[in-house]
Coordinates of C-alpha atoms and ligand atoms in Angstrom, one line a residue:
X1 CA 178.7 89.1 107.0
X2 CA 180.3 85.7 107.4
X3 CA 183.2 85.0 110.7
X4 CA 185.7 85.2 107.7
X5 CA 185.1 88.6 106.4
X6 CA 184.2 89.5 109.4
X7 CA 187.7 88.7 111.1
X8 CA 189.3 90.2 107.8
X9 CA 187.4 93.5 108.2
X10 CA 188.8 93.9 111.7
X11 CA 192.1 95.5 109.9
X12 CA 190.1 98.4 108.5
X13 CA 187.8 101.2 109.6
X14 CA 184.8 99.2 110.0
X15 CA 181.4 101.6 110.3
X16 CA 178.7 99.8 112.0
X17 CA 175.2 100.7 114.0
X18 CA 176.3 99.5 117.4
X19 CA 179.7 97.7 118.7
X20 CA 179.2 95.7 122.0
X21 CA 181.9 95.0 123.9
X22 CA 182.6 91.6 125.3
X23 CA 179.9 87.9 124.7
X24 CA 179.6 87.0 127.9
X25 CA 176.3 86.9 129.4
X26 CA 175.8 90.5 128.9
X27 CA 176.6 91.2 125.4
X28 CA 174.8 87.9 124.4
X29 CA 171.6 89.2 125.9
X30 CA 172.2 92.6 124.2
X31 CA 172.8 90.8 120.7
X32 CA 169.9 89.0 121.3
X33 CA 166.9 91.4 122.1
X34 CA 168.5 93.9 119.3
X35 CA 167.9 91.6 117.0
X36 CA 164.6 91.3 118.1
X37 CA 164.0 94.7 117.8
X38 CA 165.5 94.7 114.2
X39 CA 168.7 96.0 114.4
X40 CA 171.3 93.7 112.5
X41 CA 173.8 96.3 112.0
X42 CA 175.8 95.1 115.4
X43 CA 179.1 93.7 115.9
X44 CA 180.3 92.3 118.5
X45 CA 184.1 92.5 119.7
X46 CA 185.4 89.4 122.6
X47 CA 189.0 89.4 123.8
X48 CA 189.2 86.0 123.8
X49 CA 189.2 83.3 121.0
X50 CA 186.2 81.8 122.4
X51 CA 182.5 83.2 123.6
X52 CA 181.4 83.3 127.4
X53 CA 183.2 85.4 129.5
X54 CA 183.4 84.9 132.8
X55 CA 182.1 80.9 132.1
X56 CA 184.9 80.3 129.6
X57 CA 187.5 81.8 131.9
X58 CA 186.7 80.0 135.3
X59 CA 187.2 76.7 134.9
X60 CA 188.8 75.0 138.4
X61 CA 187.9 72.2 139.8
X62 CA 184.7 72.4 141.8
X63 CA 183.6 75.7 139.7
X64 CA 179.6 76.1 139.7
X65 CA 177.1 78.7 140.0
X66 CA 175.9 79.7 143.4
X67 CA 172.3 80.8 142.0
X68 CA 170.3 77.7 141.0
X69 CA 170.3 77.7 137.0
X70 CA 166.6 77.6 136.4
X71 CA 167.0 81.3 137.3
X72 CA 170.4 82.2 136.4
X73 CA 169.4 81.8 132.6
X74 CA 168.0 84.1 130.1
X75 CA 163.9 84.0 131.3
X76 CA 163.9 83.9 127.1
X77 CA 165.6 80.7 126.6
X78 CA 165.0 78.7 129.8
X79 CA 167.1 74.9 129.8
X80 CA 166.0 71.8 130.5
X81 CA 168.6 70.1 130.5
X82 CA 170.4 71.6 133.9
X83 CA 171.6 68.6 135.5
X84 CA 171.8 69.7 138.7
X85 CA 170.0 72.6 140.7
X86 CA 173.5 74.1 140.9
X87 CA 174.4 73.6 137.3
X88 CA 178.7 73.4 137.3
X89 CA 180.3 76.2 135.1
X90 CA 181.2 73.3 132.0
X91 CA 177.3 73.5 131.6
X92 CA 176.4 77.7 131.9
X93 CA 179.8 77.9 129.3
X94 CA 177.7 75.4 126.8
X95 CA 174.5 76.8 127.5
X96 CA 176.0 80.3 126.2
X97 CA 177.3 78.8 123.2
X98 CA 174.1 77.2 122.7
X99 CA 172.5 80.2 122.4
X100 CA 174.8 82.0 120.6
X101 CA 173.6 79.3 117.9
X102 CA 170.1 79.6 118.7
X103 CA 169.9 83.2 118.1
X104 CA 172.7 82.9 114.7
X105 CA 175.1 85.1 116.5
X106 CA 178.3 83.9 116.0
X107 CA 178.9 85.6 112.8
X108 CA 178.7 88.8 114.4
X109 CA 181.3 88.1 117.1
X110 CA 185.0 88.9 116.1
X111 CA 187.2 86.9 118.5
X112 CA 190.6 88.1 119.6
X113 CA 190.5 91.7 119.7
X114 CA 190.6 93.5 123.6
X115 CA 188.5 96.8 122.6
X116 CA 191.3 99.4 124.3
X117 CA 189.8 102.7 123.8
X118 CA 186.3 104.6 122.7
X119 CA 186.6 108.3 121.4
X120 CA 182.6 110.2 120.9
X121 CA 183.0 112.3 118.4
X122 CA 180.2 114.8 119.1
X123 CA 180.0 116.6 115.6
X124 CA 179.6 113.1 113.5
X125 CA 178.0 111.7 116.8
X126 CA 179.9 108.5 116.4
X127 CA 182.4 106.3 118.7
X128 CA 185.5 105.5 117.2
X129 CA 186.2 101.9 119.0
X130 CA 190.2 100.6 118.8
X131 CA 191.2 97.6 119.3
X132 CA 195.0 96.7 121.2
X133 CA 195.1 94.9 117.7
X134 CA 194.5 97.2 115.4
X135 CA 191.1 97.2 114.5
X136 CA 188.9 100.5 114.4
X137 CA 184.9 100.4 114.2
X138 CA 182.7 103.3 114.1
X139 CA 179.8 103.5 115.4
X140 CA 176.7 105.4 116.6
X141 CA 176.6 103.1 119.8
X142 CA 178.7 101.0 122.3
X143 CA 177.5 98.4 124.5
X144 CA 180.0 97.6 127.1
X145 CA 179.4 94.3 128.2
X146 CA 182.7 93.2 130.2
X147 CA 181.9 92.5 133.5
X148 CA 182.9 92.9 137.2
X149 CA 184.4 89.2 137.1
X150 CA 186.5 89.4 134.3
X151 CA 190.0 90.4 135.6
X152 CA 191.6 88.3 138.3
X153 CA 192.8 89.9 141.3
X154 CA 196.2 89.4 142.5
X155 CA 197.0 89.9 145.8
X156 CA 199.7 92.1 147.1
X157 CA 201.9 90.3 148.8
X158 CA 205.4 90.9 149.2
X159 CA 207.5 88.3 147.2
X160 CA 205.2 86.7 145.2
X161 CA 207.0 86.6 142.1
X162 CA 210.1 84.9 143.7
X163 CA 208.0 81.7 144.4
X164 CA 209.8 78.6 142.7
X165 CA 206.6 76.0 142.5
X166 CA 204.0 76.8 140.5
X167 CA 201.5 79.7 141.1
X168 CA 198.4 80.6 139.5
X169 CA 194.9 81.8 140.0
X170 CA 191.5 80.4 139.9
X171 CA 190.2 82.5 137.4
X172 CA 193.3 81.6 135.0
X173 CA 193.6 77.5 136.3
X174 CA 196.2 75.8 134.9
X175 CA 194.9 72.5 133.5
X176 CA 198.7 71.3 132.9
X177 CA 199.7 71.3 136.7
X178 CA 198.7 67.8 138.0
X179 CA 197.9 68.5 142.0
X180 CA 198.4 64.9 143.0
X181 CA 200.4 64.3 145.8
X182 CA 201.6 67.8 145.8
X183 CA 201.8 70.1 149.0
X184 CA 199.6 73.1 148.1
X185 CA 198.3 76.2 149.5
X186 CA 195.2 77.8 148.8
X187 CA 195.0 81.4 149.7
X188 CA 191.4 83.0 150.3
X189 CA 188.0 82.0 151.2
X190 CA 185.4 83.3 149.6
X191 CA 183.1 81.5 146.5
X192 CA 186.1 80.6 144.8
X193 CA 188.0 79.1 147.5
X194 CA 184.9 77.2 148.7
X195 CA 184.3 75.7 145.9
X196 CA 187.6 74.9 144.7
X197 CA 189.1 73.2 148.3
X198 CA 186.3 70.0 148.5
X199 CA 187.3 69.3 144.6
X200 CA 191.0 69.0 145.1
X201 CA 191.3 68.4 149.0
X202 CA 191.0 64.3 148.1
X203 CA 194.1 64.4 145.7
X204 CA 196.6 66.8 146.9
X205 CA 199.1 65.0 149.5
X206 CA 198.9 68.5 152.0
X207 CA 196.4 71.1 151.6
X208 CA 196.8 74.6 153.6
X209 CA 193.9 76.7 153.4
X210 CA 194.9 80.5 154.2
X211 CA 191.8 82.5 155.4
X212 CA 191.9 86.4 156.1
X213 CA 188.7 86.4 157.0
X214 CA 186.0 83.6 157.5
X215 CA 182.8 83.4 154.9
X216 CA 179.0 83.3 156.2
X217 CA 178.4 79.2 154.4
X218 CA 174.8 77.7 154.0
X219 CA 174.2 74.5 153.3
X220 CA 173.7 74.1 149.8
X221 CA 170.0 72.6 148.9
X222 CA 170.9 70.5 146.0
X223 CA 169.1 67.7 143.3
X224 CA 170.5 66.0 140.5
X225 CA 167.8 66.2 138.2
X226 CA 166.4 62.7 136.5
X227 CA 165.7 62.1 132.9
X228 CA 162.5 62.0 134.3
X229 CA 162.3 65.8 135.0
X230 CA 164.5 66.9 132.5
X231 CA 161.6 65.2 129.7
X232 CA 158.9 66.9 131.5
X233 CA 160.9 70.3 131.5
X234 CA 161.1 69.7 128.1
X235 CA 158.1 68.8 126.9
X236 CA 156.1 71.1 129.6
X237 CA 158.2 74.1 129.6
X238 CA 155.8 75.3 132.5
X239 CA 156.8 72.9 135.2
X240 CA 160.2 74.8 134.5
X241 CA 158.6 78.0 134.3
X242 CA 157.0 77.1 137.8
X243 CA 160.6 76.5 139.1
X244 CA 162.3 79.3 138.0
X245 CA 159.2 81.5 139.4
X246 CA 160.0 79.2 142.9
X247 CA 163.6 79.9 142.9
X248 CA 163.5 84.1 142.1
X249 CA 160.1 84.2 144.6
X250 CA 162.5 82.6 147.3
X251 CA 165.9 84.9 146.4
X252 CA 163.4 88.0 146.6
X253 CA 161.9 87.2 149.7
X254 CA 165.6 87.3 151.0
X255 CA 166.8 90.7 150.0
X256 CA 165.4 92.6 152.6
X257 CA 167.0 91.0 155.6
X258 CA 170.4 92.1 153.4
X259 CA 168.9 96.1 152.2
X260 CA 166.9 96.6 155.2
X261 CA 169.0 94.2 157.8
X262 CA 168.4 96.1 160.9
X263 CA 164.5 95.6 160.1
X264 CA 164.4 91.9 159.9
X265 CA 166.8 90.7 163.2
X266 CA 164.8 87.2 163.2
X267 CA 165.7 86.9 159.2
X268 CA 169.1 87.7 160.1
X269 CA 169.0 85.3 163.1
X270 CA 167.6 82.3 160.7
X271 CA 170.3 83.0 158.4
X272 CA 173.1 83.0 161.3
X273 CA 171.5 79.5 162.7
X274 CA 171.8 77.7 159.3
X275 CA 175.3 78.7 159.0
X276 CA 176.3 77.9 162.6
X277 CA 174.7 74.4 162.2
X278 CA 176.5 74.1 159.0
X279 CA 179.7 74.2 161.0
X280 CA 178.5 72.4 163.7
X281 CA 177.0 69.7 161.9
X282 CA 180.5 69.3 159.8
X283 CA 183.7 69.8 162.4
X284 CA 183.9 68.2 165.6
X285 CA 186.9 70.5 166.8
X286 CA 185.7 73.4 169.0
X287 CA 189.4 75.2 168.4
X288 CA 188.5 75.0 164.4
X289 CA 184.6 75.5 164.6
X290 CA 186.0 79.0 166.5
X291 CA 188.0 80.1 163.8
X292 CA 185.4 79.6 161.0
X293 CA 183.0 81.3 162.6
X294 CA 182.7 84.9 160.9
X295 CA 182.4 87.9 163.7
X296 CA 180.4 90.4 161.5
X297 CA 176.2 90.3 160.3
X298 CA 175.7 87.1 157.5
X299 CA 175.1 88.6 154.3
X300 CA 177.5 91.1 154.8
X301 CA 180.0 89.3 152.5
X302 CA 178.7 87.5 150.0
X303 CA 176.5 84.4 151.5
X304 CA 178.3 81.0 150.4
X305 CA 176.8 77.8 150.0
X306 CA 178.3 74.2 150.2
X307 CA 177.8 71.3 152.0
X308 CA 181.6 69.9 151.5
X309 CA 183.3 73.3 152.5
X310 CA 183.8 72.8 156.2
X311 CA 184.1 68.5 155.8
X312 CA 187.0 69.1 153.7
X313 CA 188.7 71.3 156.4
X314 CA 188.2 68.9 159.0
X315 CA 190.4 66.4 156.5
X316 CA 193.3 65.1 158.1
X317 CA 195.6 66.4 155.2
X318 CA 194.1 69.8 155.2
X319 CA 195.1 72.3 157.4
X320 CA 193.6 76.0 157.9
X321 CA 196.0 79.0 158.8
X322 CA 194.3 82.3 159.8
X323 CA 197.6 83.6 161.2
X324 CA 198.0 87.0 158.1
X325 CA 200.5 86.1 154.9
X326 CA 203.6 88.8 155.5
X327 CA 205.0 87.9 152.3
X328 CA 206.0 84.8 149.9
X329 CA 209.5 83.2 149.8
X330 CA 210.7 80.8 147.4
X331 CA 209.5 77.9 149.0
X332 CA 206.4 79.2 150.0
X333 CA 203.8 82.1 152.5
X334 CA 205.6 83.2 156.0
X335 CA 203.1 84.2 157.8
X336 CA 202.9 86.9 160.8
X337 CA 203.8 84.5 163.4
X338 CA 207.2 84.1 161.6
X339 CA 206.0 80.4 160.4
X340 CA 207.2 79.3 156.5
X341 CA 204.5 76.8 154.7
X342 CA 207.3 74.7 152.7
X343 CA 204.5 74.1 149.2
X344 CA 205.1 72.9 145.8
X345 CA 201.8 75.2 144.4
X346 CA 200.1 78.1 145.3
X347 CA 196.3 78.9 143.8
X348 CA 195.5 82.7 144.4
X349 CA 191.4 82.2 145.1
X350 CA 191.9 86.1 146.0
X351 CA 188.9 87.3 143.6
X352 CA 188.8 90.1 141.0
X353 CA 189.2 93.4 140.1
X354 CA 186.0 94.3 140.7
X355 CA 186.2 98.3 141.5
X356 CA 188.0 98.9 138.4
X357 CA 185.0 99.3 136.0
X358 CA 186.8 99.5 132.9
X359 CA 189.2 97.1 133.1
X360 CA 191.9 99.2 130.8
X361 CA 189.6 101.0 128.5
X362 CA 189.9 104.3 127.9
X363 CA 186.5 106.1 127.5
X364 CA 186.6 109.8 125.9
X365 CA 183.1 111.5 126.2
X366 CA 181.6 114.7 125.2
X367 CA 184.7 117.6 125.6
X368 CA 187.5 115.2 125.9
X369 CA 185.9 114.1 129.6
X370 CA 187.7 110.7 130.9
X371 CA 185.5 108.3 132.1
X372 CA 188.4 106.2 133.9
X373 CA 189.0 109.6 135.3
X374 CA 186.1 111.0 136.7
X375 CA 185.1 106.8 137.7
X376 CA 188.6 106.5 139.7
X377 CA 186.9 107.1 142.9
X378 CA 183.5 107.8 142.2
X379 CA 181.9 105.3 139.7
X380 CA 178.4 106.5 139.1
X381 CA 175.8 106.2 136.5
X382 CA 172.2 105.8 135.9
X383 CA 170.3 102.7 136.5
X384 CA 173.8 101.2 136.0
X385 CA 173.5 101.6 132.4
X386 CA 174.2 105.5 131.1
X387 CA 176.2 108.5 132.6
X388 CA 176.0 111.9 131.9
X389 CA 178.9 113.4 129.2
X390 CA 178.9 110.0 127.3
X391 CA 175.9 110.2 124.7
X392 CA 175.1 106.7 123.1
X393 CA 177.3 104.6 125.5
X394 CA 175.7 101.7 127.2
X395 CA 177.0 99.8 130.2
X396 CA 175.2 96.1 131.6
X397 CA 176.5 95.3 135.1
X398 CA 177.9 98.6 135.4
X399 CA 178.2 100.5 138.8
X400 CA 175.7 99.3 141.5
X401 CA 174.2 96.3 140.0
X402 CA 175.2 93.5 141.5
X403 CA 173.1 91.7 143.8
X404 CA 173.7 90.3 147.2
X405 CA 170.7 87.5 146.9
X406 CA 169.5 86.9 143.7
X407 CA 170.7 86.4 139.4
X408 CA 172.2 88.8 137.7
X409 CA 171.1 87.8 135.1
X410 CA 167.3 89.2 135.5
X411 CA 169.5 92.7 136.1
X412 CA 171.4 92.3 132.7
X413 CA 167.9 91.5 131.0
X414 CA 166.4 94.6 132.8
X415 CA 169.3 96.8 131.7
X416 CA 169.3 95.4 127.9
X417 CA 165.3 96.5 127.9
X418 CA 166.3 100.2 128.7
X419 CA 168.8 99.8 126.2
X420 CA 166.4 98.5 123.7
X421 CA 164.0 101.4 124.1
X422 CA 166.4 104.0 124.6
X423 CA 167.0 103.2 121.3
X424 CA 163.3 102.8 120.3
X425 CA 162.6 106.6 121.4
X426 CA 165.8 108.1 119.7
X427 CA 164.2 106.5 116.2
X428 CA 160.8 108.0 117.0
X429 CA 162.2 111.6 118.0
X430 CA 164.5 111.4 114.9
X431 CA 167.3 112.2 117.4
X432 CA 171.2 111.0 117.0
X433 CA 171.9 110.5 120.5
X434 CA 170.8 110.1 124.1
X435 CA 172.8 111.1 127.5
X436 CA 171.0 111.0 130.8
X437 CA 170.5 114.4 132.3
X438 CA 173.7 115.0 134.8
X439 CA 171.1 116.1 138.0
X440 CA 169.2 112.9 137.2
X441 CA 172.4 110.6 137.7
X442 CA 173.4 112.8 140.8
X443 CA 169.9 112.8 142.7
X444 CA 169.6 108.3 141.8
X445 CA 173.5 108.0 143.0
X446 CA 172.4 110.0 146.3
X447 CA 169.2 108.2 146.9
X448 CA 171.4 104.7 146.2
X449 CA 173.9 105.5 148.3
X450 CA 171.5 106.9 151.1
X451 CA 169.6 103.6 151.1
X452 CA 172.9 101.6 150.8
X453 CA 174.2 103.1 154.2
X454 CA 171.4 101.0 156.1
X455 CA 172.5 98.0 154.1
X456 CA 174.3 94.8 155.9
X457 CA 176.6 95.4 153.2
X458 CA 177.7 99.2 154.4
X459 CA 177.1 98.5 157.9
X460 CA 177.1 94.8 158.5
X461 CA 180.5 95.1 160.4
X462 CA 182.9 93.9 157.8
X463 CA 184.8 94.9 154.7
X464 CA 184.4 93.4 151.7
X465 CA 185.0 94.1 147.5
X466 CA 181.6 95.4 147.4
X467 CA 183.1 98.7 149.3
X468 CA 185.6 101.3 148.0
X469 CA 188.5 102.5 149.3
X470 CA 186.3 105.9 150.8
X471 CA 183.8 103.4 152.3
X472 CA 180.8 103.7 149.3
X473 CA 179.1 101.1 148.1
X474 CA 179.3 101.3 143.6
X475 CA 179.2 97.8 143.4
X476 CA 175.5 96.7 144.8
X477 CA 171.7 97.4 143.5
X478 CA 170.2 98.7 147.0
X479 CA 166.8 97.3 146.5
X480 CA 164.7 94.1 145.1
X481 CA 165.2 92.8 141.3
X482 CA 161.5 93.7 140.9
X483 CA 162.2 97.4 141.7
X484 CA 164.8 97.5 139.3
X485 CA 162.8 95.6 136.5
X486 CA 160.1 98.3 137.2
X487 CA 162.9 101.3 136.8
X488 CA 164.2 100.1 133.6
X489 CA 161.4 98.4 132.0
X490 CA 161.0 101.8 129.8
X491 CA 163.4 105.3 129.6
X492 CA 161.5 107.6 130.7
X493 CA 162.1 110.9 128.3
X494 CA 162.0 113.4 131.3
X495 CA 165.8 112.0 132.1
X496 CA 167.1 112.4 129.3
X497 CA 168.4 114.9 126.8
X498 CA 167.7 113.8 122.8
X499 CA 170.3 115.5 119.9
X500 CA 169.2 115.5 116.8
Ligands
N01_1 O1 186.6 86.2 145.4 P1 186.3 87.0 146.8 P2 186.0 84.9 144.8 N1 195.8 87.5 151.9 O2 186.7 88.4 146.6 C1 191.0 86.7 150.2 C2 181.5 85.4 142.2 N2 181.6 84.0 142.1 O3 186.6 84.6 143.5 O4 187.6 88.2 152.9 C3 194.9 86.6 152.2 O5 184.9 86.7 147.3 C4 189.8 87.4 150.7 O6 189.9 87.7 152.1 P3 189.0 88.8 152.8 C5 180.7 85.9 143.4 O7 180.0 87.0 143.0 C6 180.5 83.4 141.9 O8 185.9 83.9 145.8 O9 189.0 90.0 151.9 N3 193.6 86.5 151.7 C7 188.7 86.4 150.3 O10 188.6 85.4 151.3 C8 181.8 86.2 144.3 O11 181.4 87.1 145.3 C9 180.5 82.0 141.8 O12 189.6 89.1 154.1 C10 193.3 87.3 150.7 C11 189.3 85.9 149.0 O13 190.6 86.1 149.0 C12 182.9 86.7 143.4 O14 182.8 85.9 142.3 C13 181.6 81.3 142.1 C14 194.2 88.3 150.3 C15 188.6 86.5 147.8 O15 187.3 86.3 147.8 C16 184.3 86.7 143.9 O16 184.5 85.4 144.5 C17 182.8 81.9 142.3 C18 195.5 88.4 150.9 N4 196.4 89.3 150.6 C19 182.8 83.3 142.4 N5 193.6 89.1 149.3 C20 179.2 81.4 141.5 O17 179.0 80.3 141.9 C21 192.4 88.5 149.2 N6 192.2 87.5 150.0 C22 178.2 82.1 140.7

């Protein structure tokens, strides 16, 4: 089917094999590898007019991945083209396209249509997908590809729609707002806000830089890479194969001073030096260098890297207040001190909505069960991918998979290989559908959330996304990538109950 018909089709109950939810790179991956593995029969449904997710949405000044791109690329389609080691997010957004015409996907991608519900409807064991526009699929599977960093968290400050300049967030930058020679204030620190504050600190007349809490930041070990290299990447795919193996050895060899911290104090120690002499190296003020400096274990937030973060604070027009936002007036944050920062914009670097899984869809499993329900305080699957009363549903990058160290994308690949013969082993049994067994999701979310509590993320003294509201961590993979490659390399018919 062409993107025509396609689109056309999206008015009517449209019956297809398997819908996947969302072309970042998740559902890309999932496209991919299906086709491999012969299935066609796939649509996929993006919210947006154009493909990439959380690439096509961040696009401020400064924005770049934090994971050299060698490795955060499909191990399937490696690039060499990256032009730096730290490729900026223009590049991953064009890589994804790129392989969306590599692999011919496009013209199974209907744009513009936010997926709002799934029903299973045991008897005909089929989903009925909606869309908030109208559409209906049916289908014997659902992929849901949308992503921890695809909704843009607002903070909850008192006042903040009463501001009179201009506000917005990183995630949703507004290209139209010239920052020149305007007085703005940034609030939040974390990857965002790091990257973001070097880019625009050299325009903006006043920059004030409003940190809750200060990050952990490396230096950032960067090369452009020459023509030179790029050829030989090309035309030895090896040498790049070489780095990649480099880069993922190196994040690997890191995760266990973060999942076993307490077990590795000089680790944590080499990490803690590098990020002192970062600051040291960069600000001259001891009353500054004092308020940057994090009091909880590094790794417990996310680890930053940059080299221009902390020379861009000690810029004479930029200006850091750690004194708590009380609320927003008109012309700008009051802070707890009773102070009022007179600015003419305000950029929210205050994250995403991580914890909430779903992002707005409603989920209907076997006997009218509620996933946003039962996942309100307690989101739990299997291996990230299935959970028990929803037969045939898929998640990539669902509950504890993120990492703290190394690319998510070598998780999503992992995940999308369970998928793959998940799907394999229901054709060979002849079955319709496949749930995981419910004692086999509780006994994995107890051992993950046993090992978690030793983690630098639990217990690393601070409190961070990565942590819900009763103090469990959903959100992180407790162990090394390998161990979760090894976990879901195949499904593993003992956990799982087959219907025919
Ligand atoms: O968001 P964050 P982010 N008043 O949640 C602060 C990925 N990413 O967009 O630390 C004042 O880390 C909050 O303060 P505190 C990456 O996985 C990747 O920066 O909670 N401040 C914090 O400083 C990353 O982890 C890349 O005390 C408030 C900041 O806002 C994830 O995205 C690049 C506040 C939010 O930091 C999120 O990063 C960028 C308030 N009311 C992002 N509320 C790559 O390079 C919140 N804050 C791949």
């Amino acid at each position: 089917m062409d993107t025509a018909s396609a689109q056309a089709s999206t008015q009517a109950t449209r019956r297809v094999r398997i819908v996947i939810i969302g072309s970042g790179f998740s559902g890309l991956c999932a496209a991919i590898k299906l086709k491999e593995s012969g299935e066609h029969d796939f649509v996929i449904v993006e919210r947006a007019a154009a493909l990439g997710g959380t690439w096509r949405d961040n696009t401020y000044p400064g924005c770049a991945c934090d994971v050299p791109a060698h490795l955060y690329s499909y191990s399937f389609q490696l690039n060499p083209a990256w032009s730096h080691t730290y490729a900026p997010g223009s590049e991953i957004w064009a890589y994804l396209e790129h392989c969306a015409d590599t692999y011919a996907l496009r013209r199974h991608i209907v744009f513009q249509q936010t997926v709002t519900a799934a029903k299973f409807d045991a008897d005909a064991c089929r989903w009925r997908v909606e869309t908030k526009e109208g559409a209906t699929y049916e289908a014997q599977f659902v992929i849901v590809g949308i992503g921890g960093l695809s909704n843009a968290s607002w903070p909850k400050i008192d006042g903040v729609s009463t501001f009179s300049g201009v506000q917005f967030h990183t995630a949703e930058w507004n290209h139209s707002v010239s920052l020149a020679d305007k007085r703005v204030a940034v609030i939040g620190t974390g990857a965002s806000a790091i990257q973001v504050v070097p880019a625009i600190a050299p325009i903006v007349k006043k920059l004030l830089l409003f940190q809750r809490t200060p990050p952990w930041v490396l230096p950032r070990i960067e090369r452009r890479y020459s023509e030179g290299r790029k050829w030989l990447f090309a035309h030895y795919p090896a040498t790049m194969r070489l780095l990649r193996g480099f880069f993922y050895r190196m994040q690997e060899g890191v995760t266990p001073w973060l999942t076993q911290f307490r077990d590795h104090p000089r680790g944590q120690r080499f990490i803690e030096r590098m990020a002192r002499h970062n600051i040291e190296r960069s600000i001259k003020d001891p009353a500054l260098r004092e308020r940057v400096t994090p009091r909880y274990a590094p790794g417990c937030k996310r680890l930053l890297l940059s080299n221009d973060y902390y020379p861009a604070l000690a810029r004479d027009n930029v200006t850091l207040v750690s004194d708590a936002i009380t609320r927003i007036t008109p012309s700008g944050p009051v802070t707890a001190s009773g102070e009022t920062y007179d600015v003419d914009v305000i950029v929210y670097a205050t994250g995403f909505a991580v914890s909430e899984y779903l992002h707005g869809l409603h989920v209907t499993g076997l006997g009218g069960r509620e996933l946003s329900h039962e996942w309100q305080h307690k989101p739990e699957a299997y291996l990230g991918t299935l959970t028990s009363g929803f037969p045939n549903l898929f998640f990539l990058t669902g509950p504890n998979t993120g990492l703290g160290t190394n690319s998510v994308v070598v998780i999503i690949e992992a995940q999308v290989a369970l998928i793959v013969d998940c799907l394999r082993q229901l054709s060979a049994r002849g079955a319709r559908s496949i749930e995981v067994i419910a004692e086999v999701q509780r006994r994995y979310n107890e051992e993950l959330q046993s090992r978690l509590s030793r983690t630098v993320w639990n217990s690393g003294g601070c409190r961070s996304w990565y942590l819900a509201e009763n103090g469990h961590n959903y959100t992180l993979w407790p162990g090394t990538t390998r161990e979760f490659r090894a976990r879901t390399q195949q499904a593993n018919p003992d956990d799982y109950r087959f219907t025919n």
